[in-house]
Amino acid sequence: MNTLEQYGFTDRIDGLFSFHFPGPDVPEPARVIRADRGRVLVASRHGIVHLDGGNSLVTGDWAAIEPGGSVMGCLPRSSLLQRKRAYDPLSEAQILGANIDLLGVVVPLDRPLSTNRLERTLVAAWDSGALPIVILTKADLSTRFDDVVAETVRRARGVEVLTTSAEDRDGLEDLRGRIGAGQTLALLGPSGAGKSSLINALLGDHRQDTGEVRAGDGRGRHTTTARELVPLGDGAVVMDTPGLRGFALWDAENGLSEVFGDIEDLFGDCRFRDCAHDLEPGCAVRSAIESGALEERRWLSYRKMERELASLHRRQDAAEQRRHARSFHRVARDAALAKDFRNRFRETR
Ligand SMILES: Nc1nc2c(ncn2[C@@H]2O[C@H](COP(=O)(O)OP(=O)(O)OP(=O)(O)O)[C@@H](O)[C@H]2O)c(=O)[nH]1
Ligand SMILES: [Mg+2]
Ligand SMILES: [Zn+2]
């Protein structure tokens, strides 16, 4: 198996290259292993090489390389994991990875389960277009194993939950069996959750650096610093990622509906079509909470993410309007200049 195939190249990808880059000179396919501000490391037919000028490429992309070595573009992304950039007043998306088939939401069993975090990551995972899967890690360190697993299964709402231990090599074959040749699994989760350790355990090799969690609060030290593809040897690929502190959503309405579909289904049963689900009479959400059918915490968590997306859209709209206004001024100015020019032309005629 050549280097390119080890990084997930298949006949299907080959076909997509001929389709999207037709012509006598089909470019060389290459997969982005790692992207660092324009400088990208790719797997190609000639092995692993560095490329310059790949500013728009992200980890996981299938890049098209010209014979001269420059980047022509990339294949349309079959999935795209993104979040809102932190501390960014302009509200831009940060792309975390592309062409991911399975998105592993990594939840460590050595600390209390954060349901908010789990739900939020699942929303983003669903929205990426990849298939989410929850991977519980460090099963050997869990003191309340059965409870936490049951709770996670309940929160994951139909998403498959696997339990693993890199230390005891538990659940590894199960996980390995989920990633076929040509498929990419990305691991997403907090620092210290054991993402890199899991990859090493799958490989049976110490390839990725791992770091002890801090003694005081059990949090990780952000050991992994870049998103990077790691081949498992038979065309299956894993993407290691740096631990994320938080996860601000980006355009994730579809994901929200996947994780909270039962809540959105209730809206149709409210007496008023424009029910705000606060104090209105006949509100189906309120009565579901009162009867215990809907957990208030879940409702609040849905509300929070929904508001976050609404505020993101307001800012996007405002930015769009500013852009529009700017281009309108430009058109108006150009028109004024043209008129001025015509007038002067007339005068001199
Ligand atoms: N007991 C036990 N410890 C584990 C297991 N998996 C990981 N660890 C330990 O947890 C710590 C953090 O593991 P990492 O693999 O570095 O975590 P990470 O998710 O890659 O963290 P970042 O790279 O910082 O995002 C290390 O000290 C590992 O040895 C496990 O299954 N059992
Ligand atoms: Mg790591
Ligand atoms: Zn209502």
Coordinates of C-alpha atoms and ligand atoms in Angstrom, one line a residue:
M1 CA 0.0 0.0 0.0
N2 CA 1.5 3.3 -1.0
T3 CA 1.6 6.4 1.2
L4 CA -1.4 8.0 -0.4
E5 CA -3.5 4.9 0.1
Q6 CA -2.4 4.7 3.7
Y7 CA -3.9 8.2 4.1
G8 CA -7.3 7.0 2.7
F9 CA -6.9 7.3 -1.0
T10 CA -9.4 5.0 -2.8
D11 CA -10.8 4.5 -6.3
R12 CA -13.7 6.7 -5.4
I13 CA -11.4 9.6 -4.5
D14 CA -9.5 8.9 -7.7
G15 CA -12.8 9.2 -9.7
L16 CA -13.6 12.4 -7.9
F17 CA -10.3 13.9 -8.9
S18 CA -10.9 13.1 -12.6
F19 CA -14.4 14.4 -12.3
H20 CA -13.6 17.7 -10.6
F21 CA -10.3 18.4 -12.5
P22 CA -11.0 17.2 -16.0
G23 CA -8.6 17.8 -18.9
P24 CA -5.5 16.2 -20.2
D25 CA -3.4 17.0 -17.1
V26 CA -5.2 15.6 -14.1
P27 CA -3.4 17.0 -11.1
E28 CA -1.7 14.9 -8.5
P29 CA -3.9 14.0 -5.6
A30 CA -2.5 14.7 -2.1
R31 CA -4.1 14.5 1.4
V32 CA -3.5 17.2 3.9
I33 CA -1.9 15.6 7.0
R34 CA -1.4 18.9 8.8
A35 CA -2.0 22.6 7.9
D36 CA -0.2 25.4 9.5
R37 CA -0.9 28.8 8.0
G38 CA -0.2 28.2 4.4
R39 CA 2.5 25.6 5.1
V40 CA 1.0 22.2 4.7
L41 CA 2.2 18.7 5.1
V42 CA 0.7 16.3 2.6
A43 CA 0.7 12.6 1.7
S44 CA 1.2 12.1 -2.0
R45 CA 2.3 9.4 -4.5
H46 CA 5.9 10.6 -3.8
G47 CA 5.6 10.2 -0.1
I48 CA 5.1 12.9 2.5
V49 CA 6.1 16.4 1.4
H50 CA 5.7 20.0 2.4
L51 CA 3.9 22.4 0.2
D52 CA 3.7 26.2 0.3
G53 CA 0.7 28.3 -0.7
G54 CA -2.0 26.1 0.7
N55 CA -3.7 28.8 2.7
S56 CA -7.2 27.6 2.1
L57 CA -6.4 24.0 2.9
V58 CA -7.4 22.3 6.2
T59 CA -6.4 18.9 7.7
G60 CA -8.2 16.1 5.9
D61 CA -8.5 18.0 2.6
W62 CA -7.9 16.2 -0.7
A63 CA -5.6 18.7 -2.5
A64 CA -5.0 18.9 -6.2
I65 CA -1.3 19.6 -7.0
E66 CA -0.1 20.9 -10.3
P67 CA 2.9 19.2 -11.9
G68 CA 5.0 22.3 -10.8
G69 CA 4.0 21.6 -7.2
S70 CA 1.6 24.4 -6.6
V71 CA -1.9 23.9 -5.1
M72 CA -4.7 24.1 -7.7
G73 CA -7.5 23.6 -5.3
C74 CA -9.2 20.7 -3.4
L75 CA -12.1 18.3 -3.8
P76 CA -15.4 19.4 -2.4
R77 CA -15.4 18.4 1.2
S78 CA -17.7 15.5 2.1
S79 CA -17.9 16.8 5.7
L80 CA -16.7 19.9 7.4
L81 CA -16.2 20.3 11.1
Q82 CA -16.3 23.9 12.2
R83 CA -16.9 26.1 15.2
K84 CA -17.1 29.8 15.8
R85 CA -13.7 31.3 16.4
A86 CA -13.3 32.2 20.1
Y87 CA -13.0 35.9 20.9
D88 CA -13.7 37.0 17.4
P89 CA -15.9 40.0 17.0
L90 CA -16.2 39.4 13.3
S91 CA -17.8 36.0 14.0
E92 CA -15.9 33.9 11.6
A93 CA -15.9 30.1 11.4
Q94 CA -12.8 28.1 12.2
I95 CA -12.6 24.9 10.2
L96 CA -11.3 22.1 12.3
G97 CA -11.2 19.4 9.7
A98 CA -12.6 18.0 6.4
N99 CA -13.6 14.7 4.9
I100 CA -14.2 13.1 8.3
D101 CA -16.4 10.0 8.1
L102 CA -16.7 9.2 11.8
L103 CA -16.6 11.9 14.5
G104 CA -15.5 10.5 17.8
V105 CA -16.8 12.6 20.7
V106 CA -14.3 11.6 23.4
V107 CA -15.5 11.6 27.0
P108 CA -13.1 10.7 29.7
L109 CA -14.3 8.5 32.6
D110 CA -11.8 9.9 35.1
R111 CA -13.8 13.0 35.7
P112 CA -17.5 13.9 36.2
L113 CA -19.5 13.7 33.0
S114 CA -20.2 17.2 31.5
T115 CA -23.6 16.7 29.8
N116 CA -23.6 20.2 28.4
R117 CA -20.3 19.6 26.7
L118 CA -21.4 16.2 25.4
E119 CA -24.6 17.7 23.9
R120 CA -22.8 20.7 22.4
T121 CA -20.1 18.6 20.8
L122 CA -22.8 16.2 19.5
V123 CA -24.6 19.1 17.9
A124 CA -21.5 20.2 16.1
A125 CA -20.6 16.6 15.2
W126 CA -24.0 16.0 13.6
D127 CA -23.8 19.3 11.8
S128 CA -20.4 18.4 10.2
G129 CA -21.9 15.8 8.0
A130 CA -19.9 13.0 9.7
L131 CA -21.4 10.2 11.7
P132 CA -21.0 10.9 15.4
I133 CA -19.9 8.2 17.8
V134 CA -19.3 8.7 21.5
I135 CA -16.0 7.2 22.8
L136 CA -15.7 6.8 26.6
T137 CA -12.0 6.6 27.5
K138 CA -10.1 5.6 30.7
A139 CA -12.6 2.9 31.7
D140 CA -10.0 1.5 34.0
L141 CA -10.1 4.7 36.1
S142 CA -13.9 4.9 36.4
T143 CA -15.3 4.5 39.9
R144 CA -19.0 4.7 38.8
F145 CA -18.6 2.9 35.5
D146 CA -22.2 1.6 35.0
D147 CA -23.9 4.8 36.1
V148 CA -21.8 7.0 33.8
V149 CA -22.2 4.7 30.8
A150 CA -25.9 4.6 31.3
E151 CA -26.1 8.4 31.7
T152 CA -24.0 8.9 28.6
V153 CA -26.1 6.5 26.5
R154 CA -29.2 8.4 27.7
R155 CA -27.7 11.8 26.7
A156 CA -26.3 10.6 23.4
R157 CA -29.8 9.8 22.2
G158 CA -29.3 7.1 19.8
V159 CA -25.6 7.8 19.0
E160 CA -23.5 4.7 19.5
V161 CA -21.4 4.7 22.7
L162 CA -18.2 2.7 22.9
T163 CA -16.2 2.3 26.1
T164 CA -12.4 2.0 25.9
S165 CA -9.3 1.9 28.0
A166 CA -5.9 2.6 26.4
E167 CA -4.3 1.3 29.5
D168 CA -6.1 -2.1 29.6
R169 CA -6.5 -2.2 25.8
D170 CA -10.2 -2.6 26.3
G171 CA -12.7 -1.8 23.5
L172 CA -9.9 -1.2 21.0
E173 CA -11.0 -3.9 18.5
D174 CA -14.5 -2.6 18.6
L175 CA -13.4 0.9 17.8
R176 CA -10.9 -0.3 15.1
G177 CA -13.7 -2.3 13.5
R178 CA -15.7 0.9 12.9
I179 CA -13.0 2.5 10.7
G180 CA -12.8 0.8 7.3
A181 CA -10.1 1.3 4.7
G182 CA -10.5 4.8 3.2
Q183 CA -12.3 6.1 6.2
T184 CA -11.3 8.8 8.7
L185 CA -12.2 9.0 12.3
A186 CA -11.6 12.3 14.1
L187 CA -11.2 12.5 17.9
L188 CA -12.7 15.5 19.6
G189 CA -12.7 16.2 23.3
P190 CA -11.2 18.0 26.2
S191 CA -7.4 18.1 26.9
G192 CA -6.3 15.1 28.8
A193 CA -9.2 12.9 27.7
G194 CA -6.8 10.4 26.3
K195 CA -7.2 11.0 22.5
S196 CA -3.6 10.6 21.7
S197 CA -3.2 7.7 24.0
L198 CA -6.1 6.0 22.2
I199 CA -4.4 6.5 18.9
N200 CA -1.2 5.0 20.3
A201 CA -3.1 2.1 21.6
L202 CA -4.8 1.5 18.3
L203 CA -1.3 1.6 16.6
G204 CA 0.4 -0.4 19.3
D205 CA 3.1 2.2 19.1
H206 CA 4.0 5.5 20.9
R207 CA 3.6 7.8 17.9
Q208 CA 1.6 10.7 19.5
D209 CA 2.9 12.6 22.5
T210 CA 0.7 12.2 25.6
G211 CA 0.8 14.3 28.8
E212 CA -0.1 13.6 32.4
V213 CA -3.2 15.4 33.6
R214 CA -2.7 18.0 36.3
A215 CA -2.8 16.6 39.9
G216 CA -5.1 19.3 41.2
D217 CA -8.1 19.4 38.9
G218 CA -7.4 16.4 36.6
R219 CA -7.4 18.6 33.5
G220 CA -5.0 18.1 30.6
R221 CA -2.0 20.1 29.7
H222 CA -2.8 20.6 26.0
T223 CA -0.1 18.3 24.9
T224 CA -1.3 17.9 21.3
T225 CA -1.0 21.2 19.5
A226 CA -2.1 20.6 15.9
R227 CA -4.8 18.7 14.1
E228 CA -3.0 15.8 12.4
L229 CA -3.9 12.7 10.4
V230 CA -2.4 9.4 11.6
P231 CA -2.6 6.3 9.4
L232 CA -3.5 3.1 11.1
G233 CA -1.8 1.0 8.3
D234 CA -4.5 -0.4 6.1
G235 CA -6.1 2.8 4.7
A236 CA -7.9 3.7 7.9
V237 CA -7.0 7.1 9.2
V238 CA -7.4 8.9 12.6
M239 CA -7.3 12.6 13.1
D240 CA -5.7 13.6 16.4
T241 CA -6.8 17.1 17.6
P242 CA -5.7 19.4 20.4
G243 CA -8.1 19.4 23.4
L244 CA -10.8 22.0 23.0
R245 CA -11.6 24.3 25.9
G246 CA -15.0 25.2 24.7
F247 CA -17.0 24.8 21.6
A248 CA -18.9 27.8 20.2
L249 CA -21.4 26.7 17.6
W250 CA -21.3 27.8 14.0
D251 CA -24.5 27.5 11.8
A252 CA -25.4 24.3 13.6
E253 CA -29.2 24.3 13.3
N254 CA -29.3 20.9 11.7
G255 CA -27.2 19.4 14.5
L256 CA -29.4 21.1 17.0
S257 CA -32.5 19.4 15.5
E258 CA -30.7 16.0 15.6
V259 CA -29.8 16.2 19.3
F260 CA -33.0 18.0 20.4
G261 CA -35.6 16.8 17.9
D262 CA -37.9 15.6 20.7
I263 CA -38.1 19.2 22.0
E264 CA -38.7 20.8 18.6
D265 CA -41.5 18.2 18.0
L266 CA -43.3 19.6 21.1
F267 CA -43.5 23.1 19.6
G268 CA -46.3 22.0 17.3
D269 CA -48.4 21.1 20.3
C270 CA -48.3 24.6 21.9
R271 CA -51.7 26.4 21.8
F272 CA -50.2 29.5 20.2
R273 CA -48.2 29.2 17.0
D274 CA -45.8 31.9 18.2
C275 CA -45.5 30.5 21.7
A276 CA -42.3 31.7 23.4
H277 CA -42.5 28.7 25.8
D278 CA -42.2 31.0 28.8
L279 CA -45.5 31.7 30.5
E280 CA -48.0 31.2 27.7
P281 CA -51.1 29.1 28.5
G282 CA -51.2 25.8 26.8
C283 CA -47.5 25.6 26.2
A284 CA -46.5 22.0 25.4
V285 CA -42.9 22.5 26.5
R286 CA -43.9 23.8 30.0
S287 CA -46.4 21.0 30.5
A288 CA -43.8 18.4 29.4
I289 CA -41.4 19.9 32.0
E290 CA -44.1 19.9 34.7
S291 CA -45.1 16.3 34.0
G292 CA -41.4 15.2 34.1
A293 CA -41.4 14.1 30.4
L294 CA -38.8 16.7 29.6
E295 CA -35.9 17.5 31.8
E296 CA -35.7 21.2 32.5
R297 CA -31.9 21.1 32.2
R298 CA -32.2 19.8 28.7
W299 CA -34.6 22.5 27.8
L300 CA -32.3 25.2 29.2
S301 CA -29.4 23.8 27.3
Y302 CA -31.4 23.7 24.1
R303 CA -32.5 27.3 24.7
K304 CA -28.9 28.4 25.3
M305 CA -27.6 26.9 22.1
E306 CA -30.6 28.2 20.1
R307 CA -29.9 31.8 21.4
E308 CA -26.3 31.5 20.7
L309 CA -27.1 30.6 17.0
A310 CA -29.6 33.4 16.8
S311 CA -27.1 35.9 18.0
L312 CA -24.5 34.6 15.6
H313 CA -27.0 35.0 12.7
R314 CA -27.8 38.6 13.8
R315 CA -24.1 39.4 13.7
Q316 CA -23.7 37.6 10.4
D317 CA -26.6 39.6 9.0
A318 CA -25.2 42.9 10.3
A319 CA -21.8 42.1 8.8
E320 CA -23.6 41.2 5.5
Q321 CA -25.4 44.5 5.6
R322 CA -22.2 46.4 6.1
R323 CA -20.7 44.6 3.2
H324 CA -23.7 45.3 1.1
A325 CA -23.7 49.0 2.1
R326 CA -20.0 49.3 1.2
S327 CA -20.5 47.7 -2.2
F328 CA -23.6 49.9 -2.7
H329 CA -21.5 53.0 -1.9
R330 CA -19.0 51.8 -4.4
V331 CA -21.6 51.3 -7.1
A332 CA -23.0 54.7 -6.3
R333 CA -19.6 56.3 -6.5
D334 CA -18.8 54.5 -9.7
A335 CA -22.1 55.6 -11.2
A336 CA -21.4 59.2 -10.1
L337 CA -17.9 59.0 -11.6
A338 CA -19.4 57.7 -14.8
K339 CA -22.0 60.4 -15.0
D340 CA -19.3 63.0 -14.3
F341 CA -17.2 61.5 -17.0
R342 CA -20.2 61.5 -19.5
N343 CA -20.9 65.1 -18.6
R344 CA -17.4 66.2 -19.2
F345 CA -17.3 64.2 -22.3
R346 CA -20.4 66.0 -23.5
E347 CA -18.9 69.4 -22.6
T348 CA -15.7 68.7 -24.6
R349 CA -17.6 67.3 -27.6
Ligands
LIG1 N1 -5.3 5.0 33.3 C1 -5.5 5.4 32.1 N2 -4.8 6.6 31.8 C2 -5.0 7.0 30.5 C3 -5.8 6.3 29.6 N3 -5.7 7.0 28.4 C4 -5.0 8.1 28.6 N4 -4.5 8.1 29.9 C5 -3.6 9.1 30.5 O1 -4.3 10.4 30.5 C6 -3.3 11.4 30.2 C7 -3.7 12.3 29.1 O2 -3.7 11.5 27.9 P1 -3.5 12.1 26.4 O3 -3.6 11.0 25.5 O4 -2.3 13.0 26.4 O5 -4.8 13.1 26.3 P2 -5.2 14.0 25.0 O6 -6.7 13.8 25.0 O7 -4.5 13.6 23.8 O8 -4.9 15.4 25.5 P3 -4.4 16.7 24.7 O9 -3.5 16.3 23.7 O10 -3.9 17.7 25.7 O11 -5.7 17.3 24.1 C8 -2.0 10.7 30.1 O12 -1.2 10.7 31.3 C9 -2.3 9.3 29.7 O13 -1.4 8.4 30.1 C10 -6.4 5.1 30.0 O14 -7.1 4.5 29.2 N5 -6.2 4.7 31.2
MG2 MG -3.3 14.7 22.6
ZN3 ZN -44.8 26.7 24.0

